[in-house]
CSV table of C-alpha atoms in Angstrom, one decimal:
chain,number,residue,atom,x,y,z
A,33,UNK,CA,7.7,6.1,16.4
A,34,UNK,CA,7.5,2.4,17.4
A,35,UNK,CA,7.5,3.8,21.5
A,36,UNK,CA,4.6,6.1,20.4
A,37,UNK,CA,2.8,3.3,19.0
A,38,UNK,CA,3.1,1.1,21.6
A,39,UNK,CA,2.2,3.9,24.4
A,40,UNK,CA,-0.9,4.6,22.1
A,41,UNK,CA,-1.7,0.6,22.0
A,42,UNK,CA,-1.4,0.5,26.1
A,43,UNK,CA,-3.1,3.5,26.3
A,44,UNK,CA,-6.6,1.8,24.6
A,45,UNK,CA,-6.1,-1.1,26.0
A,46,UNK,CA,-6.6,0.3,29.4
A,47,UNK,CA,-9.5,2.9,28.1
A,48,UNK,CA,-11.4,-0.3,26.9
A,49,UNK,CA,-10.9,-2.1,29.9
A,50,UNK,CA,-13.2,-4.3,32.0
A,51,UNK,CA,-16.3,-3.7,29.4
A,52,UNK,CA,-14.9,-5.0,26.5
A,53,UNK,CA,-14.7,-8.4,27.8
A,54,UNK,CA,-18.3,-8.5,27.1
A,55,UNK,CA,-20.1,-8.3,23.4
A,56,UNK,CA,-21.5,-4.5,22.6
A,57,UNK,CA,-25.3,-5.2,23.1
A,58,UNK,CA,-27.3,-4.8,19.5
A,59,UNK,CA,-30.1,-2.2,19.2
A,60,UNK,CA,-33.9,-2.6,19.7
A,61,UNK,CA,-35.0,-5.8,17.5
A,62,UNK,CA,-37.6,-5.7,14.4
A,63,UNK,CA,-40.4,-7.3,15.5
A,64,UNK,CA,-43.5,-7.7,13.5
A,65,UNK,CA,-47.2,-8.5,14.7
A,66,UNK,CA,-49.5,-10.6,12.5
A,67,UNK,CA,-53.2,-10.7,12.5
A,68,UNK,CA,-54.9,-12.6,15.2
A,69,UNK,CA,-56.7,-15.7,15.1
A,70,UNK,CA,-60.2,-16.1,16.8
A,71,UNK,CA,-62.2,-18.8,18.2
A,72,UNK,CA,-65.9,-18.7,17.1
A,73,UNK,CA,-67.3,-17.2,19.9
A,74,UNK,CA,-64.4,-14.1,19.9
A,75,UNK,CA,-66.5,-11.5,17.3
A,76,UNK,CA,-63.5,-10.2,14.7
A,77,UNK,CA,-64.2,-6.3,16.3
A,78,UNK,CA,-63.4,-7.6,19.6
A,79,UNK,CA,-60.7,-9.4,18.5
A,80,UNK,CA,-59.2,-6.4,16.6
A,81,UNK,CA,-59.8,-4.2,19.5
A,82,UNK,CA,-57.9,-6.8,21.7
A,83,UNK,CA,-54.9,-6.8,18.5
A,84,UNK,CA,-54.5,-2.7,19.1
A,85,UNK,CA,-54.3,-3.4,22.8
A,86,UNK,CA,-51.4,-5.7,22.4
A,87,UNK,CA,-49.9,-3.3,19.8
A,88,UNK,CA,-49.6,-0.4,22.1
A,89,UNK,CA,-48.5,-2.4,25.3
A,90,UNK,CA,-45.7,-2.7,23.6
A,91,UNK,CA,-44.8,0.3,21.9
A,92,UNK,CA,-45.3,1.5,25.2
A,93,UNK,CA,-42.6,-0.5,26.4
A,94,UNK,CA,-39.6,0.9,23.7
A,95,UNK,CA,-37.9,-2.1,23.7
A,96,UNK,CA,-38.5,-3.7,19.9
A,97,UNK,CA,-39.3,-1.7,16.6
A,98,UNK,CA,-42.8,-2.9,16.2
A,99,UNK,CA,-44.5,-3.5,12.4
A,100,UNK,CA,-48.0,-4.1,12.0
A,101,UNK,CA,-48.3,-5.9,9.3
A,102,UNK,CA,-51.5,-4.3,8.5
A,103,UNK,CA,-49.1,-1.8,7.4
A,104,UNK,CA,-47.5,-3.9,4.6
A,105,UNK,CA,-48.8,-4.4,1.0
A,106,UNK,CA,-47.3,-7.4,0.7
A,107,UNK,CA,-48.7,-9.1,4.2
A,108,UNK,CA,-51.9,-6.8,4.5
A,109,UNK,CA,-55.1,-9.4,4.3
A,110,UNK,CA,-58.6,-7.6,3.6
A,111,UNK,CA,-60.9,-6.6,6.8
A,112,UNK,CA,-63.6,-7.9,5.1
A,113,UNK,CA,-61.8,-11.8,4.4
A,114,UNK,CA,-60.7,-11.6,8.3
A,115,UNK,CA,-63.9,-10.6,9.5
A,116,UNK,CA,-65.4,-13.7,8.2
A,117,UNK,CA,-65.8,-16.7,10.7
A,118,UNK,CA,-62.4,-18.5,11.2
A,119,UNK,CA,-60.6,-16.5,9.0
A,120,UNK,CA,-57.4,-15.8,10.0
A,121,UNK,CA,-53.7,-14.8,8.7
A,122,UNK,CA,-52.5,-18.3,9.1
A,123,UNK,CA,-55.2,-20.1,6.1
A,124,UNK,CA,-52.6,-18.1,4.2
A,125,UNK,CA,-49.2,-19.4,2.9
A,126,UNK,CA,-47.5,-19.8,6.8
A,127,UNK,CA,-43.8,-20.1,5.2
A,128,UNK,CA,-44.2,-17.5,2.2
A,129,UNK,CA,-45.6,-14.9,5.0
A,130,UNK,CA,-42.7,-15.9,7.1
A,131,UNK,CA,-40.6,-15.4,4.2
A,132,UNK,CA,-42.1,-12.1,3.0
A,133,UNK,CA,-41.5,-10.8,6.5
A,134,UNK,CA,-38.2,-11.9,6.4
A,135,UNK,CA,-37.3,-9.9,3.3
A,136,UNK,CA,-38.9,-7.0,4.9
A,137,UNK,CA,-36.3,-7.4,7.8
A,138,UNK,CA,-38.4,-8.7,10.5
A,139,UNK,CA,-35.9,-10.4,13.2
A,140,UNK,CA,-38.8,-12.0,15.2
A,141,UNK,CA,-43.2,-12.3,14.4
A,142,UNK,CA,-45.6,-12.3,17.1
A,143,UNK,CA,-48.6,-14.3,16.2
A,144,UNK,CA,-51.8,-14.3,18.6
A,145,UNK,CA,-54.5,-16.6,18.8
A,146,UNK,CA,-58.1,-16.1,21.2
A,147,UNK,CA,-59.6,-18.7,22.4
A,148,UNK,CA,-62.3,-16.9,24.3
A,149,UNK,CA,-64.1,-13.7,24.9
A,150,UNK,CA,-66.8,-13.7,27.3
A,151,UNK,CA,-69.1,-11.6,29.6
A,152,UNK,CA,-71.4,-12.9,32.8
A,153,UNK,CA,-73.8,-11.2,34.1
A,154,UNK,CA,-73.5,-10.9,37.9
A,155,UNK,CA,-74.8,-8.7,40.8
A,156,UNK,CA,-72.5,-6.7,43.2
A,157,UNK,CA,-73.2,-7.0,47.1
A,158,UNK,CA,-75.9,-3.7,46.8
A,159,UNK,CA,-77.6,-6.0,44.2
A,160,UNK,CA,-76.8,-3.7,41.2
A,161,UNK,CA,-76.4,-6.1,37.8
A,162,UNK,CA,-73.7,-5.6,35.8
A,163,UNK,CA,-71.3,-7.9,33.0
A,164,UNK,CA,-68.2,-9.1,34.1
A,165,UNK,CA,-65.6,-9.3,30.9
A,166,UNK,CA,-63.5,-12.6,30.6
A,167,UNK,CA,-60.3,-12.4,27.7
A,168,UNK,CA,-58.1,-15.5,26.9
A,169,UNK,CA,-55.5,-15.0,24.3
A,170,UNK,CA,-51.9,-16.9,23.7
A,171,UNK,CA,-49.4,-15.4,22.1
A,172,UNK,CA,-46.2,-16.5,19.8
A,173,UNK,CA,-42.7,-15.4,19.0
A,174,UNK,CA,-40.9,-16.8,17.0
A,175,UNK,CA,-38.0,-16.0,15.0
A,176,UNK,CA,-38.5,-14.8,11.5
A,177,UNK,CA,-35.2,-16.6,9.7
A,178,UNK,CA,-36.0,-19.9,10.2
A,179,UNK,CA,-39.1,-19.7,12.1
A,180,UNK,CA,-37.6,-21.5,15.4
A,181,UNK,CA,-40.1,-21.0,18.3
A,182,UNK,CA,-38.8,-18.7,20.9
A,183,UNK,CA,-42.0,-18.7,23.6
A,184,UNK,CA,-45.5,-18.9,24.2
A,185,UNK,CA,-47.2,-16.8,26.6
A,186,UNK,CA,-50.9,-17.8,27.4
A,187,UNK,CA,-52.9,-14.4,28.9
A,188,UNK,CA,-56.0,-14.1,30.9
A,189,UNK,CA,-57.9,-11.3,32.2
A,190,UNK,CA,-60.7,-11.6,34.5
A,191,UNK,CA,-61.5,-10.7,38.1
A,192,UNK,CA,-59.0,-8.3,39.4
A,193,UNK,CA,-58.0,-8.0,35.3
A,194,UNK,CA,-60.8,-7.7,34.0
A,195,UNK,CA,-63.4,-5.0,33.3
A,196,UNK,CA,-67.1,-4.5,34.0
A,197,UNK,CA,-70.0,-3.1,31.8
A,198,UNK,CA,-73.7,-2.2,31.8
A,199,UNK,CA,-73.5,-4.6,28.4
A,200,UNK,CA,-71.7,-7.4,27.1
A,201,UNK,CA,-69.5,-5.0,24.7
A,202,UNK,CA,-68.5,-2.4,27.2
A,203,UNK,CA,-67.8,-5.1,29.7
A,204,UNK,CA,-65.4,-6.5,26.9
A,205,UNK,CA,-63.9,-3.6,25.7
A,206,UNK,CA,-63.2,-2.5,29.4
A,207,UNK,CA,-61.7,-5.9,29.8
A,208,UNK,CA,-59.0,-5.2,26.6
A,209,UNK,CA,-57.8,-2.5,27.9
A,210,UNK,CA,-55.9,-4.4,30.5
A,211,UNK,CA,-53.6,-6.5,27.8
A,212,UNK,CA,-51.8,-2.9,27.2
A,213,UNK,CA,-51.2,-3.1,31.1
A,214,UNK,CA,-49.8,-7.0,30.5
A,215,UNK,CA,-47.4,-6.4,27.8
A,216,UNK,CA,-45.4,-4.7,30.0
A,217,UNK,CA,-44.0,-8.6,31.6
A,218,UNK,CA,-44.4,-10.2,27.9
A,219,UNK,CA,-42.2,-7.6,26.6
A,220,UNK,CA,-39.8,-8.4,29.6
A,221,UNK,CA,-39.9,-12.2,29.6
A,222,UNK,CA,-39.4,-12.1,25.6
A,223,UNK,CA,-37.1,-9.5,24.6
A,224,UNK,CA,-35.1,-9.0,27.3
A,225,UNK,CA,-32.3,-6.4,27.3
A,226,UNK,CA,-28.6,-7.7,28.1
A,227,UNK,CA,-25.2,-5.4,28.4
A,228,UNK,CA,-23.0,-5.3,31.0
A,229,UNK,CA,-21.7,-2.8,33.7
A,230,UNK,CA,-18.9,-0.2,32.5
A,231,UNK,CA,-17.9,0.7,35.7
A,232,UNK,CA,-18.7,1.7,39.5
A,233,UNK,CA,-19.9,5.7,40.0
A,234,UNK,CA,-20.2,5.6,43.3
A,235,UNK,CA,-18.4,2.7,46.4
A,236,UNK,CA,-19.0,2.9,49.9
A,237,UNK,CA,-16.9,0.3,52.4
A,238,UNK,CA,-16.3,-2.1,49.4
A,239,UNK,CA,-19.6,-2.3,48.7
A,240,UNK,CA,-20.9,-0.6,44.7
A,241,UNK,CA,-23.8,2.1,45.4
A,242,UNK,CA,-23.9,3.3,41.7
A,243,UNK,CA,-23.2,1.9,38.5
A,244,UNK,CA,-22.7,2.5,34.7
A,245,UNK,CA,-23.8,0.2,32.5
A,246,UNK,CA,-23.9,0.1,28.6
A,247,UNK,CA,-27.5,0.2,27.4
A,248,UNK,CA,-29.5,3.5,27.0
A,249,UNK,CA,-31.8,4.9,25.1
A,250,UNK,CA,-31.2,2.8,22.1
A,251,UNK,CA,-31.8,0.0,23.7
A,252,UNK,CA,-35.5,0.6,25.2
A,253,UNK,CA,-33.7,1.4,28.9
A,254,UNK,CA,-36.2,3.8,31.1
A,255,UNK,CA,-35.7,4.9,34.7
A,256,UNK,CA,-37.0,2.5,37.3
A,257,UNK,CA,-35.9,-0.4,34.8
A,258,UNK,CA,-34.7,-3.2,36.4
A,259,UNK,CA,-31.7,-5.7,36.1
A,260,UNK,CA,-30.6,-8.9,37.0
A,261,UNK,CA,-26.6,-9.1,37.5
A,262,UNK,CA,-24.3,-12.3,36.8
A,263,UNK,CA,-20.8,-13.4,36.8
A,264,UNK,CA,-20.6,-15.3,33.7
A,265,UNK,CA,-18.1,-18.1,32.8
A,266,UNK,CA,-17.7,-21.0,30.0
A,267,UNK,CA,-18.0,-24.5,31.1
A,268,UNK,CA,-17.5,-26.8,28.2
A,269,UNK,CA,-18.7,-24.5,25.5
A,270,UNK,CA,-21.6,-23.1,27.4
A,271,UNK,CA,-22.2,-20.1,29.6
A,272,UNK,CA,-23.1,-20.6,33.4
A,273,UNK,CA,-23.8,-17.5,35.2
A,274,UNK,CA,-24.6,-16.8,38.9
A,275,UNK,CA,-26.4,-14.1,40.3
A,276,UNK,CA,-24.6,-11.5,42.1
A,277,UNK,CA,-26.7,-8.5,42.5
A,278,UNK,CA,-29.6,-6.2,41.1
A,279,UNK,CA,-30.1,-2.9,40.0
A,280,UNK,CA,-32.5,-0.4,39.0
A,281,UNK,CA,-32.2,2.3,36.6
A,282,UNK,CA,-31.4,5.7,37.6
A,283,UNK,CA,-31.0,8.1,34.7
A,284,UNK,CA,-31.0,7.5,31.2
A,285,UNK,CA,-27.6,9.3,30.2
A,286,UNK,CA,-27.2,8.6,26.4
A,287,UNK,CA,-28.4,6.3,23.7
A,288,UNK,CA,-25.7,3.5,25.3
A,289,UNK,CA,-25.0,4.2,28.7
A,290,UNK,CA,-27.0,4.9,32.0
A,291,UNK,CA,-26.4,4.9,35.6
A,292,UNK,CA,-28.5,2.8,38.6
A,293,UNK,CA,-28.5,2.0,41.5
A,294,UNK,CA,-27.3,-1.2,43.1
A,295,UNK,CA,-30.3,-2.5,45.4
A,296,UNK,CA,-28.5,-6.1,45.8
A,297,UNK,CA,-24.9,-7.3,46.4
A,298,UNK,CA,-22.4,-3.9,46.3
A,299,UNK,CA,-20.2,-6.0,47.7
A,300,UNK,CA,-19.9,-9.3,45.4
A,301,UNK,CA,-20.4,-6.8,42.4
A,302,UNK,CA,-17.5,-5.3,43.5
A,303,UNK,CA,-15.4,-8.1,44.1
A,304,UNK,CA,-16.2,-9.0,40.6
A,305,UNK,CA,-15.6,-6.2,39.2
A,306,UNK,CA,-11.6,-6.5,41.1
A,307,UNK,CA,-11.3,-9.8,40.2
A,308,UNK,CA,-11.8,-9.2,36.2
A,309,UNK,CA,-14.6,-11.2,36.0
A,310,UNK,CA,-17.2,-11.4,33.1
A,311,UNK,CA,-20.5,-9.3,34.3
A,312,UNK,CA,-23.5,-9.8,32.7
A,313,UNK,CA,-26.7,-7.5,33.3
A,314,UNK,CA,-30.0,-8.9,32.0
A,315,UNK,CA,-33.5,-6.9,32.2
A,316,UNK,CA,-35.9,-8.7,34.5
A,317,UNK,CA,-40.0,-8.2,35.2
A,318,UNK,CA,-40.9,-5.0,36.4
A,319,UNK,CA,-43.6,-6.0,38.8
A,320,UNK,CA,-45.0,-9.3,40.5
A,321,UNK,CA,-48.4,-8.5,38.7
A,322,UNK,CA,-48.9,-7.3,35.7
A,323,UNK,CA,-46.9,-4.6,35.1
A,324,UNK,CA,-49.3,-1.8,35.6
A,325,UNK,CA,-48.0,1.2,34.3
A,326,UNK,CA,-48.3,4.1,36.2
């Protein structure tokens, strides 16, 4: 019975393997948005309109449970007090909404301020008039237990990002549409995803072509998503890492495991891999402007 038990012992100890020198990732966080506050000159529909923009940039993106808070009895303030001039969410109680949204088992609030929303009125080279829409809006993470900040992430959209109108409204609400487009790097640079890679599909000449790592579905992976990969070590309590590689997401497979590609370093992931090393995968930005989604 004790030879049984021991081969049974071996026998997970070599299923759990390389991966299990790494923490099991968690699933997508609970994130709740609060109501924006506005400059003077941002009108409280524009403002709103820019608030549901934000919102579904990043549902789109999968990767937090989002809560409005519009949504919540006990955090839910009246259009009609917002709409008035510098109202705002924060001339309430700031700690007993962060405590409120704490009980309601938010991990981490997103609070957004505007600071402008304009529209000029230029002429294009045929001399046909039109509004050209400007949008400046910073927003806040920070976590819900103890209200540590985490980030601030200051926006823009004009020119290239920004959107034209025969009037001042359409030119604005043209312009809004883009901060659905620019979630897609917030989302990234905030709430990134980290795992680590389960093992090599695919080798070619010592170099990794395919890998499996474990994050899926669960954890807001897509195909095309893109990682960053380290070797990870502790130096005097602390974690250094060093980038070895990159990948991109293949296939989706399950709610915690998916297979991609290697674009950078087969070789040293590899190696790493042999050696026993600690890997570390960690999401990265999707595009060098603004995340468009296609």
């Amino acid at each position: 019975m004790r030879k049984i038990l021991l081969i049974l012992f071996c026998l997970c100890y070599v299923a759990a393997g390389y991966a299990q020198s790494f923490d099991e990732p968690k699933g997508k966080p609970t994130v709740f948005i609060d109501y924006f506050r506005r400059s003077s000159n941002a009108p409280f529909a524009w403002v709103e309109g820019l608030r549901n923009s934000v919102i579904e940039g990043i549902q789109k993106m999968d990767r937090v449970i989002l809560i409005d808070v519009d949504a919540q009895d006990a955090l839910r303030i009246e259009a009609q007090r917002r709409s008035s001039e510098n109202i705002s969410a924060g001339e309430d109680n700031e700690m007993d909404r962060l405590s409120a949204m704490n009980e309601l088992g938010a991990q981490y609030i997103i609070t957004g301020q505007v600071s402008s929303m304009t529209s000029t009125w230029k002429k294009d080279s045929e001399g046909k008039g039109y509004y050209d829409g400007s949008i400046t809006y910073t927003l806040k993470v920070t976590k819900s237990q103890n209200g540590t900040l985490i980030g601030t992430k200051t926006i823009q959209h004009a020119g290239l990002t920004g959107g034209r109108g025969g009037n001042k409204e359409e030119a604005i609400a043209n312009t809004i549409t883009y901060a659905v487009h620019s979630m897609r790097d917030f989302v990234d640079e905030y709430f990134k995803i980290e795992g680590t890679i389960l093992e090599v599909n695919t080798e070619k000449k010592g170099k990794a072509e395919e890998v499996y790592i474990n994050l899926g579905s669960m954890h807001g992976v897509k195909e095309a998503q893109k990682f960053t990969v380290y070797v990870a070590r502790e130096v005097a309590g602390r974690t250094a890492k060093k980038e070895i590689g990159r990948l991109t997401t293949k296939t989706v497979e399950g709610e915690d495991i998916s297979l991609c590609k290697v674009q950078k370093g087969g070789e040293e992931i590899m190696q790493a891999i042999n050696d026993g090393q600690t890997i570390m995968i960690v999401s990265r930005e999707q595009t060098l402007m603004g995340g468009l989604f296609h």
